[in-house]
């Protein structure tokens, strides 16, 4: 007997399920399984579901290192949001869009890396990270006019999809909603209700959504045969605090105001608070309409009339678009998707 040897029966290690085993369980070829695992769009949803069911049943775990060597991809997608943590984690807009993104990214077996950008220092750190060696593509929410990252990312050849139409970039892919049309319908609704002095709490004017919703407000005012009046407009930053401050400024400047369209639900809720503090009832004294149709709109007192935008669908469309671009390599034609909005009438206006 060799010194140090021991008696007994050894238990062989359980073999990890292979790609071939997944293919046999799903009733498809090995190449089809590989395409599903690598997030290729060239697979039907039915086949993708069958393969993913087999993956779950067998407990198959892709060898990410080997896959990266073969595909030259990392399996990671960066989600970049240029806002404060307070807004990102406190406002339903971000939660809804991110939910849609994570659903699609998870189904494609990709890793989502969240990057919050506020300061110049954070931009510089992220600039060095957002390369093809670290991520396969980028999803960007809440881009502002002065943001430098979008152009830098594009210059590196990384696929990028924006939430909202970006400014100053050629051949950029994005998913947006009909901001102008939604705002125009909201303000037209207030005039149709007999309101005559309709104010607007606008979103930030360094963002396309803020400018587009203000444009829709102006168009509806002109449709009603009136001249646009800057004294009836106050600019916020989409937050509840800014909505309350804007409403106070409007009341001080135009005490005759009898309706307000706020460019986001949080700003509308802030306006509601300011109106209550000023002794104005909603909708009797001042009718109020928001934009988002997040969960808080239904439970506000009174429930908020608002423009519905399909937040989870925005996220799903963004992630699907990016995965398709990653799958096609250098052949990435730009794509534009603009989703419809809908006015949801409740008690506030």
CSV table of C-alpha atoms in Angstrom, one decimal:
chain,number,residue,atom,x,y,z
A,1,UNK,CA,0.0,0.0,0.0
A,2,UNK,CA,1.3,3.4,-0.8
A,3,UNK,CA,2.1,5.4,2.3
A,4,UNK,CA,-0.6,7.8,3.2
A,5,UNK,CA,-3.3,5.9,1.2
A,6,UNK,CA,-6.7,5.3,3.0
A,7,UNK,CA,-9.3,2.7,2.6
A,8,UNK,CA,-12.8,3.5,1.6
A,9,UNK,CA,-15.0,4.2,-1.4
A,10,UNK,CA,-14.8,7.6,-2.9
A,11,UNK,CA,-17.9,9.4,-4.2
A,12,UNK,CA,-17.5,10.8,-7.7
A,13,UNK,CA,-18.2,14.5,-8.0
A,14,UNK,CA,-21.6,15.2,-9.6
A,15,UNK,CA,-21.0,16.2,-13.2
A,16,UNK,CA,-22.1,19.6,-14.2
A,17,UNK,CA,-24.8,19.6,-16.9
A,18,UNK,CA,-23.5,20.3,-20.4
A,19,UNK,CA,-24.7,22.4,-23.3
A,20,UNK,CA,-25.5,19.1,-25.0
A,21,UNK,CA,-27.6,17.9,-22.1
A,22,UNK,CA,-29.6,21.2,-22.2
A,23,UNK,CA,-30.1,20.7,-26.0
A,24,UNK,CA,-31.3,17.1,-25.6
A,25,UNK,CA,-33.7,18.2,-22.8
A,26,UNK,CA,-35.1,21.1,-24.9
A,27,UNK,CA,-35.2,19.0,-28.1
A,28,UNK,CA,-33.1,21.5,-30.1
A,29,UNK,CA,-29.6,21.6,-31.5
A,30,UNK,CA,-26.5,22.6,-29.5
A,31,UNK,CA,-26.2,25.8,-31.7
A,32,UNK,CA,-29.7,26.9,-30.8
A,33,UNK,CA,-28.9,26.6,-27.0
A,34,UNK,CA,-25.7,28.5,-27.6
A,35,UNK,CA,-27.6,31.3,-29.3
A,36,UNK,CA,-30.1,31.5,-26.5
A,37,UNK,CA,-27.4,31.6,-23.8
A,38,UNK,CA,-25.6,34.3,-25.7
A,39,UNK,CA,-28.7,36.5,-26.1
A,40,UNK,CA,-29.0,36.2,-29.8
A,41,UNK,CA,-32.3,37.7,-31.2
A,42,UNK,CA,-32.3,35.1,-34.0
A,43,UNK,CA,-34.4,32.6,-31.9
A,44,UNK,CA,-38.1,32.5,-31.6
A,45,UNK,CA,-39.7,33.3,-28.2
A,46,UNK,CA,-41.2,29.7,-28.0
A,47,UNK,CA,-37.8,28.1,-28.6
A,48,UNK,CA,-36.1,30.5,-26.1
A,49,UNK,CA,-38.6,29.6,-23.4
A,50,UNK,CA,-38.1,25.9,-24.0
A,51,UNK,CA,-34.3,26.2,-23.8
A,52,UNK,CA,-34.5,28.4,-20.6
A,53,UNK,CA,-36.9,25.9,-19.0
A,54,UNK,CA,-34.3,23.1,-19.7
A,55,UNK,CA,-31.6,25.3,-18.3
A,56,UNK,CA,-33.6,25.8,-15.1
A,57,UNK,CA,-34.5,22.1,-14.8
A,58,UNK,CA,-31.0,20.9,-15.2
A,59,UNK,CA,-29.3,23.7,-13.2
A,60,UNK,CA,-27.0,24.5,-16.1
A,61,UNK,CA,-24.6,27.4,-15.4
A,62,UNK,CA,-22.9,28.9,-18.5
A,63,UNK,CA,-19.1,29.1,-18.3
A,64,UNK,CA,-18.9,32.9,-18.6
A,65,UNK,CA,-15.1,32.9,-19.0
A,66,UNK,CA,-15.2,30.5,-21.9
A,67,UNK,CA,-18.1,32.3,-23.4
A,68,UNK,CA,-16.3,35.6,-23.3
A,69,UNK,CA,-13.3,34.1,-25.1
A,70,UNK,CA,-15.5,32.8,-27.9
A,71,UNK,CA,-17.9,35.7,-28.3
A,72,UNK,CA,-15.5,38.5,-27.2
A,73,UNK,CA,-18.3,39.7,-25.0
A,74,UNK,CA,-18.5,40.2,-21.2
A,75,UNK,CA,-22.1,39.3,-20.6
A,76,UNK,CA,-22.5,42.6,-18.7
A,77,UNK,CA,-24.7,45.6,-19.6
A,78,UNK,CA,-24.3,49.0,-17.9
A,79,UNK,CA,-27.4,51.0,-16.9
A,80,UNK,CA,-26.3,54.7,-16.5
A,81,UNK,CA,-28.6,57.1,-14.7
A,82,UNK,CA,-27.6,60.8,-14.5
A,83,UNK,CA,-29.6,61.7,-11.4
A,84,UNK,CA,-29.3,61.8,-7.6
A,85,UNK,CA,-29.9,58.7,-5.5
A,86,UNK,CA,-32.8,60.5,-3.9
A,87,UNK,CA,-34.6,60.8,-7.2
A,88,UNK,CA,-33.7,57.4,-8.5
A,89,UNK,CA,-34.9,55.5,-5.4
A,90,UNK,CA,-37.7,57.9,-4.6
A,91,UNK,CA,-39.6,58.4,-7.8
A,92,UNK,CA,-41.8,55.7,-9.4
A,93,UNK,CA,-40.6,56.6,-13.0
A,94,UNK,CA,-37.2,55.1,-12.4
A,95,UNK,CA,-38.5,52.0,-10.7
A,96,UNK,CA,-40.9,51.3,-13.5
A,97,UNK,CA,-38.4,51.6,-16.3
A,98,UNK,CA,-35.7,49.6,-14.4
A,99,UNK,CA,-38.2,46.8,-13.7
A,100,UNK,CA,-38.8,46.5,-17.5
A,101,UNK,CA,-35.0,46.5,-18.2
A,102,UNK,CA,-34.2,43.9,-15.6
A,103,UNK,CA,-36.9,41.5,-16.8
A,104,UNK,CA,-35.4,41.4,-20.4
A,105,UNK,CA,-31.8,41.4,-19.3
A,106,UNK,CA,-32.5,38.6,-16.8
A,107,UNK,CA,-34.2,36.5,-19.4
A,108,UNK,CA,-31.1,36.9,-21.6
A,109,UNK,CA,-28.9,35.7,-18.8
A,110,UNK,CA,-27.0,39.0,-18.7
A,111,UNK,CA,-25.6,40.9,-15.8
A,112,UNK,CA,-26.9,44.4,-15.2
A,113,UNK,CA,-24.4,46.9,-13.8
A,114,UNK,CA,-26.0,50.1,-12.3
A,115,UNK,CA,-24.0,53.3,-12.5
A,116,UNK,CA,-25.2,56.5,-10.9
A,117,UNK,CA,-23.6,59.7,-12.3
A,118,UNK,CA,-23.8,63.1,-10.6
A,119,UNK,CA,-20.3,64.6,-10.2
A,120,UNK,CA,-17.4,65.2,-12.6
A,121,UNK,CA,-15.4,62.7,-10.6
A,122,UNK,CA,-18.0,60.0,-11.1
A,123,UNK,CA,-18.1,60.8,-14.8
A,124,UNK,CA,-14.3,60.3,-15.0
A,125,UNK,CA,-14.4,57.0,-13.2
A,126,UNK,CA,-17.2,55.7,-15.3
A,127,UNK,CA,-15.5,56.9,-18.5
A,128,UNK,CA,-12.6,54.5,-17.8
A,129,UNK,CA,-15.0,51.6,-17.1
A,130,UNK,CA,-17.3,51.9,-20.0
A,131,UNK,CA,-15.2,50.0,-22.6
A,132,UNK,CA,-15.8,46.8,-24.6
A,133,UNK,CA,-13.4,45.1,-22.1
A,134,UNK,CA,-16.0,45.6,-19.3
A,135,UNK,CA,-19.5,45.8,-20.8
A,136,UNK,CA,-21.2,44.8,-24.0
A,137,UNK,CA,-23.5,47.8,-24.2
A,138,UNK,CA,-25.0,50.7,-22.3
A,139,UNK,CA,-28.5,51.8,-21.5
A,140,UNK,CA,-28.8,55.5,-20.5
A,141,UNK,CA,-31.6,57.1,-18.5
A,142,UNK,CA,-32.2,60.8,-17.8
A,143,UNK,CA,-29.6,62.3,-20.1
A,144,UNK,CA,-29.0,66.1,-19.8
A,145,UNK,CA,-27.7,68.4,-22.6
A,146,UNK,CA,-24.4,68.9,-20.8
A,147,UNK,CA,-23.7,65.1,-20.3
A,148,UNK,CA,-20.4,64.2,-22.0
A,149,UNK,CA,-20.6,60.4,-21.6
A,150,UNK,CA,-23.0,59.6,-24.5
A,151,UNK,CA,-20.6,61.0,-27.1
A,152,UNK,CA,-17.6,59.2,-25.4
A,153,UNK,CA,-19.5,55.9,-25.4
A,154,UNK,CA,-20.5,56.2,-29.0
A,155,UNK,CA,-16.9,57.0,-30.0
A,156,UNK,CA,-15.8,53.7,-28.5
A,157,UNK,CA,-18.1,51.8,-30.7
A,158,UNK,CA,-20.2,50.5,-27.8
A,159,UNK,CA,-23.9,49.9,-28.5
A,160,UNK,CA,-26.0,52.4,-26.6
A,161,UNK,CA,-29.7,52.9,-26.2
A,162,UNK,CA,-31.2,56.0,-24.6
A,163,UNK,CA,-34.4,56.6,-22.7
A,164,UNK,CA,-35.7,59.6,-24.5
A,165,UNK,CA,-34.5,61.3,-27.7
A,166,UNK,CA,-30.9,62.4,-27.2
A,167,UNK,CA,-29.7,65.8,-28.3
A,168,UNK,CA,-26.5,66.4,-30.3
A,169,UNK,CA,-25.9,62.8,-31.3
A,170,UNK,CA,-26.1,61.4,-34.8
A,171,UNK,CA,-27.3,57.9,-35.4
A,172,UNK,CA,-28.5,57.3,-31.8
A,173,UNK,CA,-31.0,54.6,-30.9
A,174,UNK,CA,-33.7,55.5,-28.3
A,175,UNK,CA,-37.1,54.6,-26.8
A,176,UNK,CA,-39.3,57.6,-26.0
A,177,UNK,CA,-43.0,58.4,-25.4
A,178,UNK,CA,-45.1,61.0,-27.2
A,179,UNK,CA,-44.3,63.8,-24.7
A,180,UNK,CA,-45.5,66.6,-26.8
A,181,UNK,CA,-48.8,64.9,-27.7
A,182,UNK,CA,-49.4,63.8,-24.2
A,183,UNK,CA,-48.9,67.3,-22.8
A,184,UNK,CA,-51.1,68.8,-25.5
A,185,UNK,CA,-53.9,66.4,-24.7
A,186,UNK,CA,-53.6,67.1,-20.9
A,187,UNK,CA,-53.9,70.9,-21.4
A,188,UNK,CA,-56.7,70.6,-24.0
A,189,UNK,CA,-58.6,68.6,-21.4
A,190,UNK,CA,-58.3,71.4,-18.9
A,191,UNK,CA,-59.6,74.0,-21.4
A,192,UNK,CA,-62.4,71.6,-22.3
A,193,UNK,CA,-63.4,71.5,-18.6
A,194,UNK,CA,-63.9,75.3,-18.7
A,195,UNK,CA,-60.6,76.4,-17.2
A,196,UNK,CA,-59.3,79.7,-18.6
A,197,UNK,CA,-56.0,80.5,-16.8
A,198,UNK,CA,-54.0,77.3,-17.2
A,199,UNK,CA,-50.4,77.3,-15.8
A,200,UNK,CA,-47.6,74.9,-16.4
A,201,UNK,CA,-45.0,73.5,-14.1
A,202,UNK,CA,-42.4,72.5,-16.6
A,203,UNK,CA,-39.7,69.9,-16.4
A,204,UNK,CA,-36.0,70.8,-16.6
A,205,UNK,CA,-35.2,72.6,-19.9
A,206,UNK,CA,-31.9,70.8,-20.3
A,207,UNK,CA,-33.8,67.6,-20.9
A,208,UNK,CA,-35.7,66.7,-24.0
A,209,UNK,CA,-38.8,65.5,-22.1
A,210,UNK,CA,-39.0,68.8,-20.2
A,211,UNK,CA,-38.8,70.8,-23.4
A,212,UNK,CA,-41.2,68.6,-25.3
A,213,UNK,CA,-43.9,68.7,-22.6
A,214,UNK,CA,-43.6,72.5,-22.5
A,215,UNK,CA,-43.9,72.6,-26.2
A,216,UNK,CA,-47.1,70.5,-25.9
A,217,UNK,CA,-48.5,73.0,-23.3
A,218,UNK,CA,-47.8,76.0,-25.6
A,219,UNK,CA,-49.4,74.2,-28.6
A,220,UNK,CA,-52.6,73.5,-26.6
A,221,UNK,CA,-52.8,77.1,-25.3
A,222,UNK,CA,-52.6,78.3,-28.9
A,223,UNK,CA,-55.1,75.7,-30.0
A,224,UNK,CA,-57.5,77.3,-27.5
A,225,UNK,CA,-57.0,80.7,-29.2
A,226,UNK,CA,-54.9,82.2,-26.5
A,227,UNK,CA,-51.3,83.6,-26.5
A,228,UNK,CA,-48.7,81.7,-24.6
A,229,UNK,CA,-47.9,83.7,-21.4
A,230,UNK,CA,-44.5,83.1,-19.6
A,231,UNK,CA,-46.0,84.4,-16.4
A,232,UNK,CA,-48.0,81.2,-16.2
A,233,UNK,CA,-44.9,78.9,-16.5
A,234,UNK,CA,-42.5,77.9,-13.8
A,235,UNK,CA,-39.7,75.4,-14.3
A,236,UNK,CA,-39.0,72.5,-11.9
A,237,UNK,CA,-36.7,69.5,-12.0
A,238,UNK,CA,-39.4,66.7,-12.0
A,239,UNK,CA,-39.2,66.4,-8.2
A,240,UNK,CA,-42.0,66.9,-5.6
A,241,UNK,CA,-40.0,69.6,-3.8
A,242,UNK,CA,-39.6,71.6,-7.0
A,243,UNK,CA,-43.3,71.2,-7.9
A,244,UNK,CA,-44.3,72.7,-4.5
A,245,UNK,CA,-41.9,75.6,-5.0
A,246,UNK,CA,-43.1,76.2,-8.5
A,247,UNK,CA,-46.7,76.2,-7.4
A,248,UNK,CA,-46.1,78.8,-4.7
A,249,UNK,CA,-44.3,81.0,-7.3
A,250,UNK,CA,-47.2,80.7,-9.7
A,251,UNK,CA,-49.8,81.5,-7.0
A,252,UNK,CA,-47.8,84.6,-6.0
A,253,UNK,CA,-47.5,85.8,-9.5
A,254,UNK,CA,-50.8,84.8,-10.9
A,255,UNK,CA,-53.4,84.4,-8.1
A,256,UNK,CA,-56.1,84.1,-10.8
A,257,UNK,CA,-54.8,80.7,-12.0
A,258,UNK,CA,-57.5,78.1,-12.1
A,259,UNK,CA,-55.7,75.1,-13.6
A,260,UNK,CA,-52.1,73.6,-13.7
A,261,UNK,CA,-50.5,71.0,-15.9
A,262,UNK,CA,-47.4,69.6,-14.2
A,263,UNK,CA,-44.8,67.8,-16.3
A,264,UNK,CA,-44.5,64.9,-13.8
A,265,UNK,CA,-46.6,63.3,-11.1
A,266,UNK,CA,-44.1,64.1,-8.3
A,267,UNK,CA,-44.3,67.8,-9.3
A,268,UNK,CA,-48.1,67.6,-9.4
A,269,UNK,CA,-48.1,66.1,-5.9
A,270,UNK,CA,-45.9,68.9,-4.7
A,271,UNK,CA,-48.2,71.4,-6.4
A,272,UNK,CA,-51.2,69.7,-4.6
A,273,UNK,CA,-49.4,70.2,-1.3
A,274,UNK,CA,-48.7,73.9,-2.0
A,275,UNK,CA,-52.3,74.5,-3.1
A,276,UNK,CA,-53.6,72.9,0.1
A,277,UNK,CA,-51.3,75.1,2.2
A,278,UNK,CA,-52.5,78.2,0.3
A,279,UNK,CA,-56.2,77.3,1.1
A,280,UNK,CA,-57.0,76.4,-2.5
A,281,UNK,CA,-59.1,73.3,-3.1
A,282,UNK,CA,-58.5,70.9,-5.9
A,283,UNK,CA,-60.3,70.7,-8.3
A,284,UNK,CA,-62.8,73.3,-7.2
A,285,UNK,CA,-60.4,76.3,-7.2
A,286,UNK,CA,-57.6,74.9,-9.2
A,287,UNK,CA,-57.7,71.8,-11.5
A,288,UNK,CA,-54.5,69.8,-11.6
A,289,UNK,CA,-53.1,67.3,-14.2
A,290,UNK,CA,-49.7,65.4,-13.9
A,291,UNK,CA,-47.6,63.2,-16.2
A,292,UNK,CA,-46.5,59.6,-15.5
A,293,UNK,CA,-49.4,57.7,-14.0
A,294,UNK,CA,-47.3,56.2,-11.3
A,295,UNK,CA,-48.7,54.3,-8.2
A,296,UNK,CA,-49.0,57.5,-6.2
A,297,UNK,CA,-51.4,59.1,-8.7
A,298,UNK,CA,-54.3,56.8,-7.7
A,299,UNK,CA,-53.8,57.2,-3.9
A,300,UNK,CA,-53.4,61.0,-3.9
A,301,UNK,CA,-56.2,63.1,-2.3
A,302,UNK,CA,-57.9,63.7,-4.6
A,303,UNK,CA,-56.7,61.0,-7.0
A,304,UNK,CA,-54.6,62.6,-9.8
A,305,UNK,CA,-55.7,63.1,-13.4
A,306,UNK,CA,-52.5,62.4,-15.3
A,307,UNK,CA,-50.9,61.3,-18.6
A,308,UNK,CA,-50.1,57.6,-18.6
A,309,UNK,CA,-46.7,56.6,-20.0
A,310,UNK,CA,-45.9,52.8,-20.1
A,311,UNK,CA,-42.9,52.8,-17.9
A,312,UNK,CA,-42.1,49.0,-17.8
A,313,UNK,CA,-42.6,48.8,-21.6
A,314,UNK,CA,-40.1,51.6,-22.1
A,315,UNK,CA,-37.6,49.5,-20.1
A,316,UNK,CA,-38.4,46.3,-22.0
A,317,UNK,CA,-38.1,48.1,-25.4
A,318,UNK,CA,-34.8,49.6,-24.4
A,319,UNK,CA,-33.2,46.3,-23.3
A,320,UNK,CA,-34.6,44.4,-26.3
A,321,UNK,CA,-33.2,47.0,-28.7
A,322,UNK,CA,-29.8,46.9,-27.0
A,323,UNK,CA,-29.5,43.1,-27.0
A,324,UNK,CA,-30.4,43.1,-30.7
A,325,UNK,CA,-27.7,45.6,-31.4
A,326,UNK,CA,-25.1,43.6,-29.4
A,327,UNK,CA,-26.2,40.5,-31.3
A,328,UNK,CA,-25.6,42.1,-34.7
A,329,UNK,CA,-22.0,43.2,-34.0
A,330,UNK,CA,-20.9,46.2,-36.0
A,331,UNK,CA,-24.0,46.2,-38.2
A,332,UNK,CA,-26.1,48.4,-35.9
A,333,UNK,CA,-28.6,50.6,-37.7
A,334,UNK,CA,-30.1,53.2,-35.4
A,335,UNK,CA,-33.6,52.5,-34.1
A,336,UNK,CA,-36.3,54.8,-32.8
A,337,UNK,CA,-39.4,53.7,-30.9
A,338,UNK,CA,-42.0,56.3,-29.7
A,339,UNK,CA,-44.7,54.9,-27.5
A,340,UNK,CA,-48.2,56.4,-27.2
A,341,UNK,CA,-49.4,58.1,-24.0
A,342,UNK,CA,-53.0,58.3,-22.7
A,343,UNK,CA,-54.8,60.7,-20.5
A,344,UNK,CA,-56.2,59.0,-17.3
A,345,UNK,CA,-59.0,61.2,-15.9
A,346,UNK,CA,-59.5,61.1,-12.1
A,347,UNK,CA,-60.8,63.6,-9.5
A,348,UNK,CA,-58.1,66.3,-9.5
A,349,UNK,CA,-59.0,67.8,-12.9
